[in-house]
XYZ file of C-alpha atoms in Angstrom:
485
model
C -44.572 -60.870 -40.537
C -44.494 -58.752 -37.681
C -44.959 -61.609 -35.211
C -41.877 -63.330 -36.684
C -39.983 -60.589 -35.783
C -40.745 -59.653 -32.711
C -40.831 -63.516 -31.565
C -37.042 -63.670 -33.366
C -35.883 -60.356 -30.696
C -37.505 -62.512 -27.744
C -35.205 -65.461 -28.367
C -31.899 -63.370 -29.096
C -32.842 -61.525 -25.815
C -33.436 -64.784 -23.910
C -30.109 -66.425 -25.442
C -28.051 -62.854 -24.781
C -29.459 -62.864 -20.675
C -27.963 -66.458 -20.635
C -25.022 -65.858 -21.642
C -24.447 -63.343 -18.610
C -22.763 -64.830 -14.855
C -25.196 -64.173 -12.289
C -22.328 -63.571 -9.532
C -21.054 -60.074 -9.761
C -19.195 -59.876 -6.494
C -15.806 -59.362 -8.454
C -16.969 -57.675 -11.467
C -14.664 -55.293 -9.662
C -11.876 -57.139 -9.152
C -12.243 -57.751 -13.077
C -11.342 -54.234 -13.875
C -7.881 -53.755 -11.689
C -4.709 -56.619 -10.785
C -4.567 -57.545 -7.415
C -1.143 -55.912 -6.780
C -3.895 -52.467 -7.088
C -6.559 -53.795 -4.391
C -6.358 -52.248 -1.099
C -8.022 -51.507 2.011
C -8.287 -48.398 4.249
C -7.639 -48.246 8.050
C -7.822 -45.732 10.231
C -6.218 -45.330 13.495
C -5.963 -42.614 16.108
C -3.195 -41.829 18.376
C -2.158 -39.173 21.436
C 0.258 -36.945 20.483
C 2.198 -34.633 23.798
C 2.694 -31.481 23.592
C 4.554 -28.329 25.906
C 5.128 -24.952 26.216
C 8.613 -23.481 24.822
C 10.521 -19.638 24.905
C 11.270 -17.849 22.131
C 13.617 -15.338 23.450
C 13.524 -13.236 20.007
C 12.265 -13.886 16.838
C 13.472 -12.785 13.561
C 12.221 -8.735 13.218
C 11.386 -8.899 9.548
C 7.566 -7.547 8.982
C 5.734 -5.492 6.624
C 4.897 -3.248 9.779
C 6.473 -1.896 12.798
C 5.087 -1.449 16.534
C 5.014 1.302 18.943
C 3.667 1.362 22.463
C 3.449 -0.623 25.528
C 0.539 -2.784 26.762
C 0.544 -5.031 29.861
C 0.266 -8.566 28.982
C -2.858 -10.284 31.804
C -1.401 -13.524 31.626
C 2.179 -12.741 33.404
C 0.861 -9.201 34.868
C 4.424 -7.855 32.926
C 4.830 -4.709 30.409
C 5.574 -6.005 26.534
C 7.526 -2.699 25.279
C 7.756 -2.301 21.275
C 9.913 0.636 19.836
C 11.467 0.598 15.905
C 13.578 2.392 13.641
C 13.211 2.986 10.169
C 14.840 4.512 7.177
C 13.574 6.153 3.986
C 13.200 5.415 0.424
C 13.982 7.326 -2.829
C 13.256 6.325 -6.145
C 15.285 5.868 -8.789
C 15.834 8.337 -11.721
C 13.634 10.657 -9.871
C 16.659 13.083 -8.262
C 15.351 15.827 -10.612
C 11.884 15.989 -9.659
C 12.061 16.327 -5.843
C 11.862 19.505 -5.763
C 11.550 22.658 -7.680
C 14.798 24.647 -9.196
C 17.254 26.216 -6.643
C 15.957 29.602 -8.231
C 12.197 28.849 -7.827
C 12.139 28.362 -4.046
C 10.971 31.105 -2.191
C 11.188 30.772 1.153
C 14.817 32.229 1.997
C 16.395 33.067 5.172
C 18.099 36.625 5.312
C 20.805 35.254 3.158
C 18.851 34.515 0.253
C 19.397 31.223 1.268
C 16.090 28.432 0.579
C 14.525 27.032 3.672
C 11.743 24.728 4.518
C 9.178 26.189 6.233
C 8.452 23.233 8.331
C 9.435 19.516 8.451
C 7.406 16.789 10.231
C 7.480 13.434 10.881
C 4.493 10.794 10.831
C 4.376 8.143 11.582
C 0.785 6.529 10.246
C -0.954 4.131 12.034
C -2.769 0.486 10.767
C -4.473 -0.743 13.915
C -4.060 -0.411 17.270
C -4.414 -2.316 20.414
C -6.222 -0.692 23.791
C -7.840 2.394 24.526
C -7.223 5.138 21.792
C -7.129 8.146 24.573
C -4.687 6.899 26.950
C -1.593 9.440 26.757
C 1.353 7.736 25.666
C 4.727 9.547 25.651
C 7.437 8.803 23.007
C 10.922 9.892 21.916
C 12.528 10.328 18.009
C 15.921 10.088 18.206
C 18.188 10.250 15.266
C 20.672 7.660 14.238
C 24.431 8.183 13.491
C 24.549 5.649 10.640
C 22.761 3.621 9.062
C 22.216 -0.023 10.396
C 23.665 -2.290 7.892
C 21.734 -4.225 4.946
C 22.023 -7.877 4.590
C 22.083 -8.485 8.211
C 19.316 -10.508 10.163
C 18.113 -8.543 13.057
C 15.837 -9.876 15.637
C 12.987 -8.777 17.731
C 16.238 -8.275 20.961
C 18.194 -6.296 18.746
C 18.624 -2.575 20.570
C 20.164 0.045 18.789
C 20.844 2.352 21.781
C 23.132 -0.541 22.895
C 24.075 -1.268 19.546
C 25.434 2.145 19.570
C 23.600 3.840 16.193
C 22.534 6.524 18.350
C 23.380 9.992 17.277
C 24.674 11.931 20.558
C 24.497 15.138 19.338
C 21.811 14.622 17.308
C 17.633 15.111 16.975
C 15.857 13.996 20.190
C 12.803 15.065 19.840
C 9.840 13.963 22.451
C 5.861 13.838 21.444
C 2.993 12.996 23.801
C -0.184 11.157 21.836
C -2.820 10.235 21.894
C -4.429 6.942 19.183
C -7.086 9.778 18.900
C -5.926 13.756 19.017
C -9.049 15.277 20.098
C -7.291 19.112 19.789
C -7.882 18.389 15.685
C -10.252 18.819 13.502
C -12.102 15.346 12.102
C -10.347 16.560 8.410
C -7.543 16.740 10.162
C -6.861 13.737 12.102
C -5.969 11.968 9.539
C -4.019 11.207 5.949
C -5.304 9.943 2.821
C -3.405 6.526 1.434
C -4.393 4.465 -1.576
C -7.833 5.717 -0.504
C -7.909 4.999 2.692
C -7.560 7.167 5.871
C -5.509 6.513 8.427
C -4.964 8.248 11.728
C -1.583 9.619 12.146
C 1.288 10.910 14.985
C 2.602 14.217 13.396
C 6.199 15.020 15.124
C 7.468 18.081 13.918
C 11.587 18.901 13.406
C 11.543 22.549 13.642
C 13.872 23.210 15.815
C 17.267 24.590 15.202
C 19.174 21.404 13.208
C 22.792 20.818 14.064
C 24.772 19.054 11.418
C 27.549 16.473 11.643
C 29.340 19.042 9.902
C 28.342 21.478 12.542
C 26.635 23.569 10.139
C 23.641 24.674 11.772
C 20.086 25.472 10.088
C 16.845 26.406 11.170
C 15.109 22.890 10.942
C 15.929 19.924 9.616
C 14.147 19.969 6.508
C 16.484 22.735 5.575
C 19.142 20.561 6.384
C 17.374 18.162 3.856
C 16.109 21.105 1.060
C 19.839 22.544 1.039
C 21.676 19.144 0.826
C 19.940 18.570 -1.705
C 20.748 21.679 -4.097
C 24.606 21.452 -2.836
C 24.856 17.389 -3.570
C 22.206 15.924 -5.475
C 24.204 13.117 -6.576
C 23.280 11.919 -2.796
C 19.367 11.938 -3.753
C 19.673 9.001 -6.712
C 18.482 5.977 -4.578
C 17.732 5.504 -1.291
C 21.061 3.749 -0.625
C 22.625 7.123 -1.196
C 20.647 9.344 0.766
C 20.572 7.168 3.766
C 24.708 6.844 3.687
C 25.001 10.306 2.939
C 21.953 12.482 4.100
C 19.228 10.963 6.871
C 19.960 7.017 7.873
C 16.656 7.162 10.069
C 15.343 7.525 13.018
C 14.639 5.903 16.281
C 11.492 5.836 17.481
C 11.646 4.528 21.802
C 8.723 4.409 24.132
C 9.701 6.515 27.425
C 6.592 6.827 29.198
C 3.151 5.341 29.277
C 1.017 2.109 28.971
C -1.943 0.660 27.540
C -1.492 0.907 23.706
C 0.164 -1.013 21.045
C 0.042 0.393 17.656
C 0.728 -1.114 14.518
C 3.044 1.631 11.700
C 1.655 0.893 8.345
C 5.037 3.711 7.618
C 7.058 6.826 8.440
C 6.533 10.135 6.432
C 9.337 12.369 6.068
C 7.526 15.860 5.441
C 9.504 18.784 4.298
C 7.431 21.882 3.370
C 8.473 25.096 1.779
C 7.369 27.672 -0.954
C 7.882 28.058 -4.885
C 7.141 30.154 -7.565
C 5.817 29.026 -11.158
C 3.979 30.896 -13.515
C 4.310 34.017 -11.665
C 2.612 32.768 -8.575
C 3.882 31.574 -5.296
C 2.822 27.988 -4.224
C 3.084 26.199 -0.555
C 5.231 22.836 -1.917
C 5.353 19.682 -0.195
C 8.060 16.616 -0.753
C 7.463 13.445 1.375
C 9.780 10.453 2.084
C 8.454 7.667 2.696
C 9.640 4.331 4.661
C 8.763 1.206 2.791
C 9.571 -2.427 2.637
C 12.492 -2.075 0.619
C 14.505 0.019 2.591
C 15.441 -1.144 6.390
C 13.340 -0.935 9.142
C 14.087 -2.877 13.236
C 11.798 -3.712 15.578
C 13.046 -3.587 19.456
C 10.631 -5.695 22.218
C 11.621 -5.894 25.060
C 9.374 -7.915 28.139
C 10.140 -10.071 31.177
C 12.102 -12.815 30.425
C 12.065 -13.904 34.028
C 7.805 -14.327 34.090
C 7.919 -15.993 30.724
C 10.029 -18.625 31.913
C 7.969 -18.650 35.098
C 4.661 -19.400 32.800
C 6.483 -22.337 31.049
C 7.859 -24.053 33.855
C 5.321 -23.938 36.191
C 2.226 -23.597 33.968
C 1.482 -27.736 32.300
C -2.132 -27.328 31.725
C -2.229 -26.339 28.665
C 0.285 -25.143 26.193
C 0.968 -21.386 24.847
C 1.245 -19.088 21.972
C 2.562 -15.660 22.684
C 4.001 -13.406 20.287
C 5.705 -11.569 19.436
C 8.460 -12.706 21.035
C 7.246 -15.267 23.821
C 5.842 -18.415 23.766
C 6.180 -21.762 21.271
C 4.123 -24.985 21.653
C 5.940 -27.405 20.859
C 4.734 -30.999 19.243
C 5.873 -34.530 19.770
C 4.466 -36.685 16.957
C 4.458 -40.706 17.690
C 6.393 -41.619 14.995
C 7.413 -45.084 15.725
C 3.825 -45.987 16.669
C 1.943 -44.645 13.600
C 4.432 -46.650 11.750
C 4.592 -50.196 13.937
C 2.685 -53.054 12.038
C 2.395 -50.605 8.986
C 6.086 -50.519 7.219
C 4.540 -51.786 3.851
C 1.473 -49.760 4.144
C 1.358 -45.999 2.869
C -0.057 -43.083 4.818
C -2.817 -41.300 2.411
C -3.901 -38.889 5.996
C -2.511 -37.709 9.153
C -4.750 -35.120 9.982
C -4.317 -33.216 13.294
C -6.162 -30.755 15.010
C -5.414 -28.129 17.722
C -8.519 -26.877 20.081
C -8.378 -23.307 21.707
C -9.351 -22.777 25.278
C -12.019 -21.071 25.834
C -12.374 -21.074 29.364
C -10.921 -18.146 31.643
C -8.296 -18.847 33.746
C -7.070 -17.651 37.406
C -4.158 -15.804 35.326
C -6.142 -13.454 32.967
C -9.796 -12.022 32.942
C -9.197 -10.226 29.821
C -7.715 -12.764 26.722
C -5.580 -10.866 24.344
C -6.635 -11.623 21.045
C -5.228 -15.061 19.423
C -3.261 -16.005 16.591
C -4.537 -15.895 13.138
C -2.330 -17.933 11.365
C -0.489 -20.775 12.720
C 2.646 -21.796 10.777
C 4.300 -25.760 11.752
C 7.904 -26.525 11.360
C 10.553 -29.095 12.356
C 11.469 -27.792 15.789
C 15.144 -27.371 14.233
C 14.126 -25.189 11.523
C 12.590 -22.998 14.038
C 15.256 -20.092 12.807
C 16.614 -21.104 9.119
C 13.069 -21.512 8.286
C 12.220 -17.091 9.047
C 16.232 -16.390 7.763
C 15.922 -18.016 4.519
C 12.753 -16.209 3.884
C 11.328 -20.054 2.508
C 7.229 -20.146 2.541
C 5.755 -23.865 3.499
C 5.546 -26.495 0.932
C 3.115 -29.114 2.927
C 5.846 -31.836 2.873
C 7.896 -30.723 5.835
C 5.990 -26.588 6.861
C 2.317 -26.805 7.104
C -0.066 -23.411 7.634
C -3.394 -24.109 9.421
C -5.748 -20.478 9.898
C -7.711 -20.276 12.885
C -11.655 -20.974 12.372
C -13.491 -18.856 15.237
C -16.676 -20.945 15.137
C -15.021 -23.915 16.438
C -12.050 -22.158 18.260
C -9.735 -24.657 16.425
C -6.314 -24.974 13.943
C -6.428 -27.947 11.837
C -3.453 -29.716 9.811
C -5.701 -31.703 7.451
C -2.732 -33.544 6.223
C 0.463 -34.102 7.238
C 1.749 -37.732 6.001
C 4.235 -36.097 4.322
C 6.076 -35.009 7.440
C 5.299 -38.571 9.099
C 7.033 -40.111 6.181
C 9.897 -37.513 6.704
C 10.145 -37.921 9.867
C 10.540 -42.004 9.611
C 13.095 -41.290 7.154
C 15.655 -39.448 9.439
C 15.113 -41.027 12.525
C 18.119 -42.160 12.820
C 19.877 -39.346 11.855
C 21.567 -38.328 15.275
C 18.706 -35.242 16.093
C 17.057 -35.450 19.738
C 14.200 -33.321 18.119
C 13.688 -35.421 14.929
C 10.215 -36.272 15.709
C 9.490 -32.186 16.878
C 7.875 -29.506 15.258
C 6.816 -26.554 16.709
C 3.641 -24.424 16.260
C 4.772 -20.338 15.437
C 2.240 -17.365 14.963
C 2.636 -16.101 11.784
C 1.151 -13.091 9.406
C 1.615 -14.063 5.203
C 1.463 -12.068 2.496
C -0.314 -13.270 -0.465
C -0.865 -12.228 -4.111
C -3.545 -13.056 -6.482
C -2.787 -13.292 -10.295
C -6.527 -12.330 -11.066
C -9.609 -12.066 -9.368
C -11.180 -15.224 -10.099
C -7.459 -17.430 -8.742
C -6.422 -18.141 -5.376
C -4.579 -16.125 -2.996
C -0.766 -17.501 -2.980
C 1.701 -17.619 -0.026
C 4.742 -15.172 -1.216
C 5.882 -14.412 2.391
C 6.013 -15.703 5.809
C 6.822 -13.429 9.019
C 6.902 -13.935 12.619
C 3.811 -12.037 14.422
C 4.805 -9.339 15.240
C 1.683 -8.176 17.264
C 0.499 -8.951 20.569
C -1.181 -12.066 20.844
C -2.149 -14.926 23.594
C -3.517 -17.896 23.020
C -3.716 -21.045 24.968
C -4.442 -24.639 23.344
C -5.387 -27.860 24.763
C -2.077 -29.469 25.904
C 0.551 -29.574 28.408
C 1.537 -32.493 30.394
C -1.386 -32.484 32.905
C -3.961 -32.033 30.688
C -7.091 -32.505 31.958
C -9.005 -32.334 28.367
C -9.479 -33.950 25.973
C -6.236 -35.339 24.547
C -4.856 -34.026 21.394
C -4.795 -37.093 18.959
C -3.474 -37.262 15.245
C -5.868 -39.011 13.168
C -4.466 -41.693 10.666
C -5.511 -43.460 7.530
C -3.351 -45.971 6.239
C -3.266 -47.972 2.672
C -2.742 -51.262 3.334
C -1.875 -53.350 0.442
C -3.644 -56.935 -0.256
């Protein structure tokens, strides 16, 4: 019986095998229609690049910058000054200072006084020698710098009439590391981190706009609070009625550029509580919620000369210097492929690692590089845009390969081909701009989402392979077409 079953099974298997088509060459096609068949075609095209001058950039940044440093490539000095206002939180007016009757630091007439007042410029990072002597001047603003306006890096508050002629003018000599202070006094603690800072005393006699004289600026703040608490109800009221802000200007020294985390306006006083006397302190902070501007000055003539005469590479120089313009060969890419789709368009920009006779000490390289259409050079930042991976893209510097890579700008190629007849001479051009991004994470496992993109305001300098007299490998864009069958 088992022998009969075995023979039957073998016979059925033989029939099944003989019924199959031994030719499997078209097996894949049996699953798709003719319209779905395609082939991939790779190709490369040469891209032209040139340096272009960036006269000024939108000075909107999380940080301000203060200092003067020599650019080794141009031999000129870059100077950065800034203004800031101070933030007052809503609904905190009743807890800014103790009740007037509890203040124990009093003048001869029994009126409250501040024991001292300081501006602390908190340093996030710096470029240069930590022991280089620098000198700044703090000047009181005469009026608030208007909100809801755009301020570029060439905005000069002095030339624009914002400085109070008879207001505070306080000079300060400083170094990044103040050796006159003990280790414990050299830093301020914020968010579990310690930062060095520049402290500027405001303890001289102060004359307000109404001609009232106070023993120091802190006393002016303290007494204004008790006389007009409504002025402290929010930032707008405080800036308009009490303190429009300060201008921090470089006046001497060179060799250091500092990135400023924030500025603190500190008012110290004495008060009593539970029958005891204590020392109190109120700190007003500059934050992103209030107006801050950065003023950059450099030698425009040297920048012009570098752009026009140096063609064996292209430059990226910040904060306000040089960008790289890229002309994409859109017509060549599309020629003969009008019915094909582009599924990949990859372009890599190589940083030049060899030094040249213009510098023996290159500055920091740009970390993040924005690619946008040339005609969007200003509008992108003015509208607070972020990249959409259609007409704007980000690349991050690869320190191992010394490259900035845009892995797929195919949507940009298609977009440019569509608008080629719109009348703009820049229809096929993009600009590479060093930027600093802001990101958020919804959880520790999620990837970072870019929430803001601003011009890089720190001093950086990068040379890219390219230019009209490029002696290196040409800049190329690699295309992969999907050719329908």
